Amino acid sequence: METAKSPTSTTSFSDLEQLLGVNAPRPAQASVDLAQAVVYLRVSTPRQMHTASDIDEDGNSIATQRVETLRKVRELKATISREFVEPGQSAQTIAKRAEFKKMMRYIDEHPEVKYVVIYMRSRVFRNFTDAAITKRELLEKGVRLISAKEEFGDGYMADAMEAITDVMNEVQVRMNGEDVRVKMAHKVEQGGSIGRAKLGYLNVRKEFSGRLVNTIDVDPDRAPLIRWAFEQYATGRHSVAQLADILTDQGLTMRPSPSRPARPINKSSLAKILRDPYYTGIVRYKGRLFTGRHEPIVTKELFVKVQTILNSRNRDGDRDMKHFHYLRGHLICGACHAAGRLSRLVYSQNTGNGGTYEYYTCAARNRVGCPTTGFRIEDIEDQIIDKLKLIRLDADVIGKLRELLTQTLQSMIDADADAKSALQRELSDLEAQEERLVELAADGSISTPRLRERLEQVVMRKGVIAEKLEQSVERLHYGAETALAYLDLLRDPAELFKNAKDDVRRELLAVFYTRTRVYRVPEGVMLGVELTEVNEVFQSLGNAVLAASTNKKAPRDSAGSLSLNSENSVLSFLGLNKDTLAGVPGLEPRTTEPESVVLPITPYPTVRTEAPTEEQH
């Protein structure tokens, strides 16, 4: 009688080596008999690749799939020729998965492959169409698709079960997607934020009522730089590209991700930030705006100013300049102005004769043949200083105007209640307008893009009014203090201009003049200036005070209708009326820079006592 052979152990070193991904040597005959198979493993998110990475470098989920697919390969009496791992790609279609496409090309190049082994069909196919197309393509190549966790068998009933499984998987995906959309919409309606925090904020976990919840917090390192970017762009001195370079120099970087390291902010990313109302505490979702729970980084008023500048540059073709000069955008061609057209002077730097020379030339010179030649910057600056000497106010006049402003401020504080009522009425009108827009949307009387645009305008305007309601008295004090500071600028603006830095010079010109026309005359250069409204008011008031003190008629026609004893007239001239509460025109509460930077009025130049006698225009 023959002795029975002991059963062969199911666990061998070869099996362990295969499990560990080591190609163990096999007898030549075995390698011929075993069919070839490829393994396709996939996870939906990169985070799944990092779970238990201290145990398996590919993560716990991939490791689990690898064990099950290897078991299935052994059942098929096959050997693995190659493994393909899709690292955290959540694409809804297989056409967007790089490793899947590599696997299909590999199969074309290796006809000996007979099996594609996957963990489960739901891990690979998110819809029935992809599953059916892939199955047909593989069958044409003589390759079968095998699921390690699903046993369908063979024959037409197995094909039917596979198809039903794929259909149910697609239904489940759609149900989950709809559930996520509903939950996301509800979260936004409650003021929550969706997805990864925007630059300037951080995704954090905080404890509320004894449990940890996911929320958004301000990034202490990046938020100040984001706020500074809004403030600087609101000045109109920088382009988006220039501001991005400055922020890079200051150390602002994008947050690192698993696939990309931290990198400097670029122009396109900064432009999106400047357009995003999220930084005012508002969440935009599906074309609608919701009040968020996160802390605003900038005010709505500052955000609206930035949008105004962005829109104006998009409309009138104001392109970013390669070189920056403090007069850029302020000068226009006098010859073109006389011909009835508006043409700016463009700054340029020309190198020659051993140096670099700065010029301003008419932008219409080549376009319409403007005859004006280039202007040397030194000549323009000399003429600006001469013009600034003409708007100087006497010290006694400034003192009387300061008293008048103080009286005006007190009158406006008394009228604050009426102003708040006016703002409340405007707020009610905006809410009614918002309701009408919603009704128009329900009736289909207005296009969706236009509706969204108008709703955003209404919501932002409501935010501005809400801020004014909270700050109205503060605005009055700030406006009056700023007006007093600007009065001090008129003690000797020419001397102040000569001693100031370029960025301060630009601010000073913005206070005194709206724009300056430059003419070519036989004597050289001549300027025609247009006073800003605030400067016009102060000059008119100054002339009225001077005329009253000397019992002479004021030299300005506009000053003849001004009554120094009428507080209402003063309010009207200063733009500080109870309807707007906006401060002196152009003197709204500054959110761009500290007052000490914009108004370097100390130490002052020596004040001259003689009154100006030259014509100011």
Coordinates of C-alpha atoms in Angstrom, one line a residue:
M1 CA 0.0 0.0 0.0
E2 CA 1.3 3.4 -1.0
T3 CA 1.9 5.9 1.6
A4 CA -0.4 9.0 1.2
K5 CA 1.3 12.2 0.3
S6 CA 0.9 15.0 2.8
P7 CA -1.0 17.9 1.4
T8 CA 1.0 20.8 0.1
S9 CA 0.9 23.9 2.4
T10 CA -1.1 26.8 1.0
T11 CA 1.4 29.3 2.3
S12 CA 4.8 29.4 0.8
F13 CA 7.7 31.8 0.5
S14 CA 6.8 32.3 -3.1
D15 CA 3.3 33.5 -2.1
L16 CA 4.7 35.8 0.5
E17 CA 7.2 37.3 -2.0
Q18 CA 4.3 37.8 -4.5
L19 CA 2.3 39.5 -1.7
L20 CA 5.2 41.8 -0.9
G21 CA 5.6 42.7 -4.6
V22 CA 8.9 40.7 -5.0
N23 CA 9.3 38.7 -8.2
A24 CA 10.2 35.3 -6.9
P25 CA 12.1 33.0 -9.2
R26 CA 9.9 30.3 -10.7
P27 CA 10.6 27.2 -12.7
A28 CA 10.7 27.9 -16.4
Q29 CA 7.8 25.6 -17.1
A30 CA 5.5 27.3 -14.5
S31 CA 6.1 30.7 -16.0
V32 CA 4.9 29.3 -19.4
D33 CA 1.8 27.7 -18.0
L34 CA 0.6 30.7 -15.9
A35 CA -1.6 33.3 -17.6
Q36 CA -0.5 37.0 -17.4
A37 CA -2.7 39.5 -15.5
V38 CA -2.5 43.2 -14.7
V39 CA -3.9 44.7 -11.5
Y40 CA -5.6 48.1 -11.4
L41 CA -6.0 49.8 -8.0
R42 CA -7.7 53.1 -7.3
V43 CA -8.7 55.5 -4.5
S44 CA -10.9 58.6 -5.0
T45 CA -8.9 61.2 -2.9
P46 CA -5.2 61.7 -2.1
R47 CA -6.0 61.5 1.6
Q48 CA -6.8 57.8 1.2
M49 CA -3.3 57.3 -0.1
H50 CA -1.9 58.7 3.2
T51 CA -3.8 56.6 5.7
A52 CA -1.6 54.2 7.5
S53 CA 1.3 55.3 5.4
D54 CA 3.7 54.4 8.2
I55 CA 2.7 50.7 7.5
D56 CA 2.3 50.8 3.7
E57 CA 3.7 53.6 1.6
D58 CA 0.6 53.5 -0.6
G59 CA -1.8 53.9 2.3
N60 CA -4.2 51.5 4.0
S61 CA -6.8 51.5 1.2
I62 CA -4.4 50.6 -1.6
A63 CA -2.8 48.0 0.6
T64 CA -6.2 46.3 1.2
Q65 CA -7.1 46.3 -2.5
R66 CA -3.7 44.8 -3.3
V67 CA -4.2 41.9 -0.9
E68 CA -7.6 41.1 -2.4
T69 CA -6.5 41.4 -6.0
L70 CA -3.5 39.2 -5.4
R71 CA -5.7 36.5 -3.9
K72 CA -7.9 36.7 -7.0
V73 CA -4.9 36.3 -9.3
R74 CA -3.9 33.2 -7.4
E75 CA -7.4 31.8 -7.8
L76 CA -7.1 32.4 -11.6
K77 CA -3.8 30.5 -11.6
A78 CA -2.2 33.6 -13.1
T79 CA 0.8 35.8 -12.4
I80 CA 1.0 39.6 -12.2
S81 CA 2.9 41.2 -15.1
R82 CA 2.3 44.8 -13.9
E83 CA 0.4 46.8 -11.3
F84 CA -1.3 50.2 -12.0
V85 CA -2.2 52.5 -9.1
E86 CA -4.5 55.6 -9.7
P87 CA -3.4 57.9 -6.8
G88 CA -6.3 59.9 -5.7
Q89 CA -8.1 60.8 -9.0
S90 CA -11.8 61.4 -8.4
A91 CA -12.6 61.8 -12.1
Q92 CA -16.1 60.7 -13.0
T93 CA -15.0 59.1 -16.3
I94 CA -12.2 56.7 -17.1
A95 CA -11.1 59.0 -19.9
K96 CA -9.6 61.4 -17.4
R97 CA -7.6 58.8 -15.5
A98 CA -4.0 58.7 -16.5
E99 CA -3.1 55.3 -15.0
F100 CA -6.1 53.7 -16.6
K101 CA -5.1 54.9 -20.0
K102 CA -1.5 53.7 -19.4
M103 CA -2.9 50.3 -18.6
M104 CA -4.9 50.1 -21.8
R105 CA -1.8 51.0 -23.8
Y106 CA 0.2 48.4 -21.9
I107 CA -2.3 45.7 -22.8
D108 CA -2.0 46.7 -26.5
E109 CA 1.7 46.3 -26.3
H110 CA 1.5 43.0 -24.4
P111 CA -1.0 40.6 -26.0
E112 CA 0.0 37.9 -23.5
V113 CA -2.1 39.7 -20.9
K114 CA -5.4 37.8 -20.4
Y115 CA -6.9 39.3 -17.2
V116 CA -7.5 42.8 -15.7
V117 CA -8.1 42.3 -12.0
I118 CA -9.8 45.1 -10.0
Y119 CA -11.0 45.3 -6.4
M120 CA -14.6 46.1 -7.1
R121 CA -16.4 47.5 -10.2
S122 CA -17.6 50.5 -8.1
R123 CA -14.0 51.5 -7.6
V124 CA -13.3 51.7 -11.3
F125 CA -16.6 52.7 -13.0
R126 CA -18.8 55.6 -12.0
N127 CA -21.3 55.0 -14.7
F128 CA -22.8 52.2 -16.7
T129 CA -21.6 53.5 -20.1
D130 CA -17.9 53.5 -19.2
A131 CA -18.2 49.9 -17.8
A132 CA -19.9 48.6 -21.0
I133 CA -17.4 50.3 -23.4
T134 CA -14.4 49.1 -21.4
K135 CA -15.7 45.6 -21.2
R136 CA -16.2 45.5 -25.0
E137 CA -12.7 47.0 -25.7
L138 CA -11.1 44.4 -23.4
L139 CA -13.0 41.5 -25.0
E140 CA -11.8 42.6 -28.4
K141 CA -8.3 42.3 -27.1
G142 CA -9.0 38.9 -25.6
V143 CA -8.8 40.2 -22.0
R144 CA -11.4 39.5 -19.3
L145 CA -12.2 42.0 -16.5
I146 CA -12.3 40.3 -13.1
S147 CA -13.6 41.8 -9.9
A148 CA -11.9 40.4 -6.7
K149 CA -14.8 41.1 -4.4
E150 CA -17.7 40.2 -6.7
E151 CA -18.5 36.7 -8.1
F152 CA -20.6 36.9 -11.3
G153 CA -19.7 33.6 -12.9
D154 CA -19.9 33.0 -16.6
G155 CA -22.5 33.2 -19.3
Y156 CA -25.2 35.7 -20.3
M157 CA -26.7 35.8 -16.7
A158 CA -23.3 36.8 -15.4
D159 CA -23.2 39.6 -18.0
A160 CA -26.7 40.7 -16.9
M161 CA -25.6 40.8 -13.3
E162 CA -22.5 42.8 -14.2
A163 CA -24.7 45.3 -16.1
I164 CA -27.2 45.6 -13.2
T165 CA -24.4 46.2 -10.8
D166 CA -22.9 48.9 -13.0
V167 CA -26.3 50.6 -13.3
M168 CA -26.9 50.5 -9.5
N169 CA -23.4 51.9 -8.9
E170 CA -24.2 54.8 -11.2
V171 CA -27.5 55.4 -9.4
Q172 CA -25.6 55.3 -6.0
V173 CA -23.1 57.9 -7.4
R174 CA -25.8 60.2 -8.5
M175 CA -27.7 59.8 -5.2
N176 CA -24.6 60.6 -3.3
G177 CA -23.9 63.6 -5.5
E178 CA -27.3 65.0 -5.0
D179 CA -27.1 64.5 -1.2
V180 CA -23.8 66.3 -1.2
R181 CA -25.2 69.2 -3.2
V182 CA -28.1 69.6 -0.8
K183 CA -25.9 69.5 2.2
M184 CA -23.5 72.0 0.6
A185 CA -26.3 74.4 -0.2
H186 CA -27.6 74.1 3.3
K187 CA -24.2 74.8 4.8
V188 CA -23.7 77.9 2.7
E189 CA -27.2 79.2 3.6
Q190 CA -26.1 78.8 7.3
G191 CA -23.0 80.9 6.6
G192 CA -20.5 78.1 6.2
S193 CA -17.7 77.8 3.7
I194 CA -17.2 75.0 1.3
G195 CA -13.9 73.3 0.3
R196 CA -10.4 74.3 1.0
A197 CA -10.0 77.7 2.7
K198 CA -9.2 80.6 0.4
L199 CA -5.8 82.3 0.5
G200 CA -5.7 84.4 3.7
Y201 CA -7.8 81.8 5.6
L202 CA -7.1 78.4 7.2
N203 CA -9.1 75.2 7.6
V204 CA -9.0 74.5 11.3
R205 CA -10.8 72.4 13.9
K206 CA -12.2 74.1 16.9
E207 CA -14.1 72.9 19.9
F208 CA -17.7 73.9 20.3
S209 CA -19.9 72.5 23.1
G210 CA -17.4 69.8 23.8
R211 CA -16.9 68.6 20.3
L212 CA -14.5 69.3 17.5
V213 CA -15.9 70.9 14.3
N214 CA -14.3 71.9 11.0
T215 CA -14.4 75.7 10.4
I216 CA -12.5 78.6 8.8
D217 CA -10.1 80.9 10.6
V218 CA -8.0 83.9 9.5
D219 CA -4.5 83.1 8.5
P220 CA -2.3 85.3 10.7
D221 CA 0.5 85.3 8.2
R222 CA -1.2 85.8 4.9
A223 CA -4.4 87.8 5.9
P224 CA -2.5 91.1 6.6
L225 CA -0.9 90.9 3.1
I226 CA -4.2 90.2 1.4
R227 CA -5.7 93.2 3.2
W228 CA -2.7 95.3 2.2
A229 CA -3.2 94.2 -1.5
F230 CA -6.8 95.5 -1.5
E231 CA -5.8 98.7 0.1
Q232 CA -2.9 99.3 -2.3
Y233 CA -4.9 98.5 -5.4
A234 CA -7.7 100.9 -4.3
T235 CA -5.1 103.7 -4.5
G236 CA -4.9 103.2 -8.3
R237 CA -1.1 103.4 -8.2
H238 CA -0.5 99.7 -9.1
S239 CA -1.4 97.2 -11.7
V240 CA -2.3 93.7 -10.8
A241 CA 1.0 92.4 -12.1
Q242 CA 3.0 95.0 -10.2
L243 CA 1.1 94.3 -7.0
A244 CA 1.8 90.6 -7.4
D245 CA 5.5 91.3 -7.7
I246 CA 5.4 93.5 -4.6
L247 CA 3.5 90.8 -2.6
T248 CA 6.1 88.3 -3.7
D249 CA 8.9 90.5 -2.4
Q250 CA 6.9 90.8 0.9
G251 CA 6.8 87.0 1.2
L252 CA 3.2 86.1 0.2
T253 CA 3.0 82.6 -1.1
M254 CA 0.3 80.2 -2.1
R255 CA -0.3 77.4 0.4
P256 CA 1.5 74.1 -0.4
S257 CA -0.5 71.0 -1.4
P258 CA 0.4 67.3 -1.6
S259 CA 1.2 67.8 -5.3
R260 CA 2.7 71.3 -5.3
P261 CA 5.0 73.1 -3.0
A262 CA 4.5 76.7 -1.8
R263 CA 5.0 79.2 -4.7
P264 CA 4.8 82.9 -5.1
I265 CA 1.4 84.4 -6.0
N266 CA 0.9 85.1 -9.7
K267 CA -1.1 87.7 -11.5
S268 CA -4.1 85.5 -12.3
S269 CA -4.5 84.3 -8.7
L270 CA -4.3 87.9 -7.3
A271 CA -6.9 89.1 -9.9
K272 CA -9.3 86.4 -8.6
I273 CA -8.7 87.4 -5.0
L274 CA -9.5 91.1 -5.8
R275 CA -12.7 90.0 -7.5
D276 CA -13.9 87.6 -4.7
P277 CA -16.5 89.0 -2.2
Y278 CA -15.5 86.2 0.2
Y279 CA -13.0 88.5 1.7
T280 CA -15.8 90.9 2.8
G281 CA -17.5 88.1 4.7
I282 CA -19.8 87.0 1.9
V283 CA -20.0 83.5 0.3
R284 CA -20.8 83.2 -3.4
Y285 CA -22.5 79.9 -4.3
K286 CA -24.3 79.0 -7.5
G287 CA -24.6 82.6 -8.5
R288 CA -26.1 83.8 -5.2
L289 CA -24.5 85.6 -2.3
F290 CA -24.9 84.6 1.4
T291 CA -23.6 86.1 4.6
G292 CA -20.8 84.0 5.8
R293 CA -19.7 83.2 9.4
H294 CA -16.1 83.7 8.6
E295 CA -14.3 86.9 9.7
P296 CA -14.0 89.6 6.9
I297 CA -10.5 90.6 5.9
V298 CA -11.6 93.8 4.1
T299 CA -14.6 96.1 4.3
K300 CA -17.3 96.1 1.7
E301 CA -16.6 99.7 1.0
L302 CA -13.0 99.0 0.1
F303 CA -14.1 96.0 -2.0
V304 CA -16.4 98.2 -4.0
K305 CA -13.6 100.7 -4.7
V306 CA -11.4 97.9 -6.0
Q307 CA -14.2 96.7 -8.3
T308 CA -14.7 100.2 -9.6
I309 CA -11.0 100.4 -10.5
L310 CA -10.9 96.9 -12.1
N311 CA -14.0 97.7 -14.1
S312 CA -12.8 101.1 -15.3
R313 CA -9.5 99.6 -16.5
N314 CA -11.3 96.8 -18.4
R315 CA -13.6 99.3 -20.1
D316 CA -11.3 102.1 -21.2
G317 CA -8.4 99.9 -22.1
D318 CA -6.1 101.2 -19.4
R319 CA -3.2 98.7 -19.8
D320 CA -0.6 98.1 -17.2
M321 CA 2.6 100.0 -17.8
K322 CA 6.0 98.5 -17.8
H323 CA 7.4 101.4 -15.8
F324 CA 5.7 103.3 -13.0
H325 CA 5.7 107.0 -12.5
Y326 CA 3.8 109.1 -10.0
L327 CA 2.3 111.2 -12.8
R328 CA 1.0 108.2 -14.8
G329 CA -2.7 108.6 -15.6
H330 CA -2.8 112.2 -14.4
L331 CA -1.6 114.0 -17.5
I332 CA -3.6 114.5 -20.8
C333 CA -2.5 116.1 -24.0
G334 CA -3.5 119.7 -24.3
A335 CA -3.5 119.7 -28.1
C336 CA -5.9 116.7 -28.3
H337 CA -8.1 118.3 -25.6
A338 CA -8.4 121.5 -27.8
A339 CA -9.3 119.2 -30.8
G340 CA -12.1 117.7 -28.8
R341 CA -10.6 114.3 -28.0
L342 CA -9.2 112.9 -24.8
S343 CA -5.7 111.4 -25.0
R344 CA -3.4 110.6 -22.2
L345 CA 0.3 111.2 -22.0
V346 CA 2.2 108.0 -21.8
Y347 CA 5.4 107.6 -19.7
S348 CA 8.5 106.2 -21.4
Q349 CA 12.2 105.8 -20.6
N350 CA 14.7 106.4 -23.4
T351 CA 18.4 105.5 -23.3
G352 CA 21.0 107.5 -25.2
N353 CA 23.9 109.8 -24.9
G354 CA 25.2 108.0 -21.9
G355 CA 22.0 108.2 -19.8
T356 CA 18.3 107.4 -19.4
Y357 CA 15.8 110.2 -20.1
E358 CA 12.2 110.2 -19.0
Y359 CA 9.5 111.6 -21.3
Y360 CA 5.7 111.9 -21.5
T361 CA 4.4 111.5 -25.1
C362 CA 0.8 111.7 -26.4
A363 CA -0.8 108.3 -26.8
A364 CA -2.6 109.5 -30.0
R365 CA 0.6 110.6 -31.7
N366 CA 0.8 107.5 -33.9
R367 CA -2.9 106.7 -33.9
V368 CA -4.3 110.0 -35.1
G369 CA -1.2 112.0 -35.9
C370 CA -1.1 114.3 -32.9
P371 CA 1.6 116.9 -33.6
T372 CA 2.7 117.2 -30.0
T373 CA 6.3 116.1 -29.3
G374 CA 7.5 114.5 -26.1
F375 CA 7.7 116.5 -22.8
R376 CA 10.6 116.2 -20.5
I377 CA 9.5 115.3 -17.0
E378 CA 11.6 118.0 -15.4
D379 CA 9.8 120.7 -17.4
I380 CA 6.4 119.3 -16.3
E381 CA 7.4 119.1 -12.7
D382 CA 8.7 122.8 -12.7
Q383 CA 5.3 123.9 -14.1
I384 CA 3.4 121.9 -11.5
I385 CA 5.4 123.6 -8.7
D386 CA 4.5 127.0 -10.2
K387 CA 0.8 126.0 -10.3
L388 CA 0.9 124.8 -6.7
K389 CA 2.2 128.1 -5.5
L390 CA -1.0 129.7 -6.7
I391 CA -3.3 127.6 -4.5
R392 CA -1.5 128.5 -1.3
L393 CA -3.8 129.9 1.5
D394 CA -2.8 132.5 4.0
A395 CA -2.3 131.3 7.6
D396 CA -5.1 133.6 8.9
V397 CA -7.5 132.2 6.3
I398 CA -6.7 128.7 7.3
G399 CA -7.3 129.5 10.9
K400 CA -10.8 130.9 10.2
L401 CA -11.6 127.9 8.0
R402 CA -10.6 125.6 10.8
E403 CA -13.1 127.3 13.1
L404 CA -15.8 127.1 10.3
L405 CA -15.1 123.3 9.9
T406 CA -15.4 122.8 13.7
Q407 CA -18.8 124.5 13.7
T408 CA -19.9 122.5 10.7
L409 CA -18.9 119.2 12.3
Q410 CA -21.1 120.0 15.3
S411 CA -24.1 120.7 13.0
M412 CA -23.6 117.5 11.2
I413 CA -23.5 115.5 14.5
D414 CA -26.9 117.0 15.3
A415 CA -28.1 115.8 11.9
D416 CA -26.8 112.3 12.3
A417 CA -30.2 110.9 13.3
D418 CA -31.8 112.2 10.1
A419 CA -29.0 110.8 8.0
K420 CA -29.5 107.3 9.5
S421 CA -33.1 107.5 8.7
A422 CA -32.3 108.3 5.1
L423 CA -29.9 105.3 5.0
Q424 CA -32.6 103.1 6.5
R425 CA -35.0 104.2 3.8
E426 CA -32.5 103.4 1.1
L427 CA -31.9 100.0 2.7
S428 CA -35.6 99.3 2.6
D429 CA -35.7 100.3 -1.0
L430 CA -32.9 98.0 -1.8
E431 CA -34.6 95.1 0.0
A432 CA -37.8 95.8 -2.0
Q433 CA -35.7 95.9 -5.2
E434 CA -34.1 92.6 -4.2
E435 CA -37.6 91.1 -3.8
R436 CA -38.7 92.4 -7.2
L437 CA -35.6 90.8 -8.8
V438 CA -36.5 87.5 -7.2
E439 CA -40.0 87.8 -8.6
L440 CA -38.7 88.6 -12.1
A441 CA -36.5 85.5 -11.9
A442 CA -39.5 83.4 -11.0
D443 CA -41.4 84.8 -13.9
G444 CA -38.5 84.3 -16.3
S445 CA -38.6 88.0 -17.2
I446 CA -34.9 88.5 -16.9
S447 CA -31.9 86.5 -18.0
T448 CA -30.0 84.5 -15.4
P449 CA -26.5 86.2 -15.9
R450 CA -28.1 89.7 -15.7
L451 CA -30.1 88.7 -12.7
R452 CA -27.1 87.5 -10.8
E453 CA -25.2 90.7 -11.7
R454 CA -28.0 92.9 -10.4
L455 CA -28.5 90.8 -7.3
E456 CA -24.8 91.1 -6.4
Q457 CA -24.9 94.8 -6.9
V458 CA -27.9 95.1 -4.5
V459 CA -26.3 92.9 -1.9
M460 CA -23.0 94.8 -2.0
R461 CA -24.8 98.1 -1.8
K462 CA -26.8 96.8 1.2
G463 CA -23.5 95.9 2.8
V464 CA -22.1 99.4 2.2
I465 CA -25.2 101.0 3.8
A466 CA -24.9 98.7 6.8
E467 CA -21.3 99.8 7.3
K468 CA -22.3 103.5 7.0
L469 CA -25.1 103.0 9.6
E470 CA -22.5 101.7 12.0
Q471 CA -19.8 104.2 11.2
S472 CA -21.7 107.4 10.4
V473 CA -20.6 109.5 13.4
E474 CA -17.1 108.0 13.1
R475 CA -17.1 109.0 9.4
L476 CA -18.0 112.6 10.3
H477 CA -15.1 112.9 12.8
Y478 CA -12.8 111.3 10.3
G479 CA -13.9 113.5 7.5
A480 CA -13.6 116.7 9.5
E481 CA -10.1 115.7 10.8
T482 CA -9.0 114.8 7.2
A483 CA -10.4 118.1 6.0
L484 CA -8.4 120.0 8.6
A485 CA -5.3 118.0 7.6
Y486 CA -5.9 119.0 3.9
L487 CA -6.2 122.6 4.9
D488 CA -2.8 122.3 6.4
L489 CA -1.5 121.0 3.1
L490 CA -2.5 124.4 1.6
R491 CA -0.1 126.3 3.8
D492 CA 2.6 125.8 1.2
P493 CA 1.8 123.0 -1.2
A494 CA 4.6 123.8 -3.6
E495 CA 7.3 123.4 -0.9
L496 CA 5.6 120.2 0.4
F497 CA 5.5 118.8 -3.1
K498 CA 9.2 119.4 -3.7
N499 CA 10.2 117.7 -0.5
A500 CA 7.8 114.7 -0.8
K501 CA 8.5 111.2 -2.1
D502 CA 7.0 110.1 -5.4
D503 CA 4.1 108.1 -3.9
V504 CA 3.2 111.1 -1.7
R505 CA 3.4 113.5 -4.6
R506 CA 0.8 111.4 -6.4
E507 CA -1.5 111.6 -3.4
L508 CA -1.0 115.4 -3.2
L509 CA -1.9 115.9 -6.9
A510 CA -4.9 113.7 -6.4
V511 CA -6.0 116.1 -3.7
F512 CA -5.4 119.3 -5.6
Y513 CA -6.2 118.5 -9.2
T514 CA -8.4 116.0 -11.1
R515 CA -6.1 116.1 -14.1
T516 CA -3.6 118.3 -15.8
R517 CA -3.5 119.3 -19.5
V518 CA 0.0 119.8 -21.0
Y519 CA 0.6 122.1 -23.9
R520 CA 3.6 122.7 -26.1
V521 CA 4.2 126.5 -26.4
P522 CA 7.0 128.6 -27.8
E523 CA 8.4 129.2 -24.3
G524 CA 8.4 125.4 -23.6
V525 CA 5.6 123.8 -21.5
M526 CA 2.4 125.2 -20.2
L527 CA -0.1 123.5 -17.9
G528 CA -3.9 123.8 -17.6
V529 CA -5.1 122.4 -14.3
E530 CA -8.6 121.4 -13.1
L531 CA -9.1 121.7 -9.4
T532 CA -10.7 118.8 -7.5
E533 CA -14.0 119.5 -5.9
V534 CA -12.5 119.7 -2.4
N535 CA -9.8 122.1 -3.6
E536 CA -12.4 124.2 -5.3
V537 CA -14.4 124.4 -2.1
F538 CA -11.4 125.4 0.0
Q539 CA -10.3 128.0 -2.6
S540 CA -13.8 129.4 -2.7
L541 CA -14.1 129.5 1.1
G542 CA -10.7 131.0 1.4
N543 CA -11.5 133.8 -1.1
A544 CA -14.8 134.4 0.7
V545 CA -13.0 134.7 4.1
L546 CA -10.4 137.0 2.6
A547 CA -13.0 139.2 1.0
A548 CA -15.0 139.4 4.2
S549 CA -11.9 140.3 6.2
T550 CA -11.0 143.1 3.7
N551 CA -14.6 144.1 2.9
K552 CA -13.8 143.4 -0.8
K553 CA -15.7 141.3 -3.3
A554 CA -14.4 137.8 -3.5
P555 CA -12.4 137.2 -6.7
R556 CA -14.3 134.0 -7.6
D557 CA -17.8 134.1 -8.9
S558 CA -18.6 130.9 -7.0
A559 CA -17.7 132.6 -3.7
G560 CA -20.3 135.3 -4.2
S561 CA -23.2 133.0 -3.2
L562 CA -21.5 131.8 -0.1
S563 CA -22.7 133.0 3.3
L564 CA -20.2 132.4 6.0
N565 CA -23.0 132.6 8.6
S566 CA -25.0 129.9 6.9
E567 CA -24.1 126.5 8.2
N568 CA -26.2 124.8 5.5
S569 CA -24.2 126.5 2.8
V570 CA -21.0 125.4 4.4
L571 CA -22.3 121.8 4.6
S572 CA -23.3 121.9 0.9
F573 CA -19.9 123.2 -0.2
L574 CA -18.1 120.6 1.8
G575 CA -20.3 117.7 0.7
L576 CA -20.9 116.9 4.3
N577 CA -24.7 117.1 4.1
K578 CA -27.0 115.0 6.1
D579 CA -28.1 113.0 3.1
T580 CA -24.7 111.6 2.2
L581 CA -22.5 111.9 5.3
A582 CA -19.6 111.2 2.9
G583 CA -17.1 113.8 4.1
V584 CA -15.5 116.3 1.9
P585 CA -15.6 115.0 -1.7
G586 CA -12.7 112.7 -2.0
L587 CA -12.1 112.6 1.7
E588 CA -13.9 109.5 2.7
P589 CA -12.4 107.5 5.6
R590 CA -9.2 106.2 4.1
T591 CA -8.7 102.5 4.1
T592 CA -5.6 102.4 2.0
E593 CA -2.8 103.8 4.1
P594 CA -2.2 105.4 7.5
E595 CA -2.9 109.1 7.5
S596 CA 0.7 109.7 8.6
V597 CA 1.9 108.2 5.3
V598 CA -0.5 110.0 3.0
L599 CA -0.4 113.3 4.7
P600 CA 3.2 114.0 5.7
I601 CA 2.3 117.5 6.9
T602 CA 5.0 117.9 9.6
P603 CA 7.3 119.6 9.7
Y604 CA 5.7 122.3 7.6
P605 CA 7.6 124.7 5.4
T606 CA 7.8 128.2 6.6
V607 CA 4.4 129.9 6.1
R608 CA 4.4 133.1 4.0
T609 CA 2.1 135.8 5.2
E610 CA 1.4 137.5 1.9
A611 CA -1.9 136.5 0.1
P612 CA -1.8 135.0 -3.4
T613 CA -2.3 137.6 -6.1
E614 CA -1.8 135.6 -9.3
E615 CA -4.5 133.9 -11.3
Q616 CA -5.0 130.4 -10.1
H617 CA -5.9 128.8 -13.4

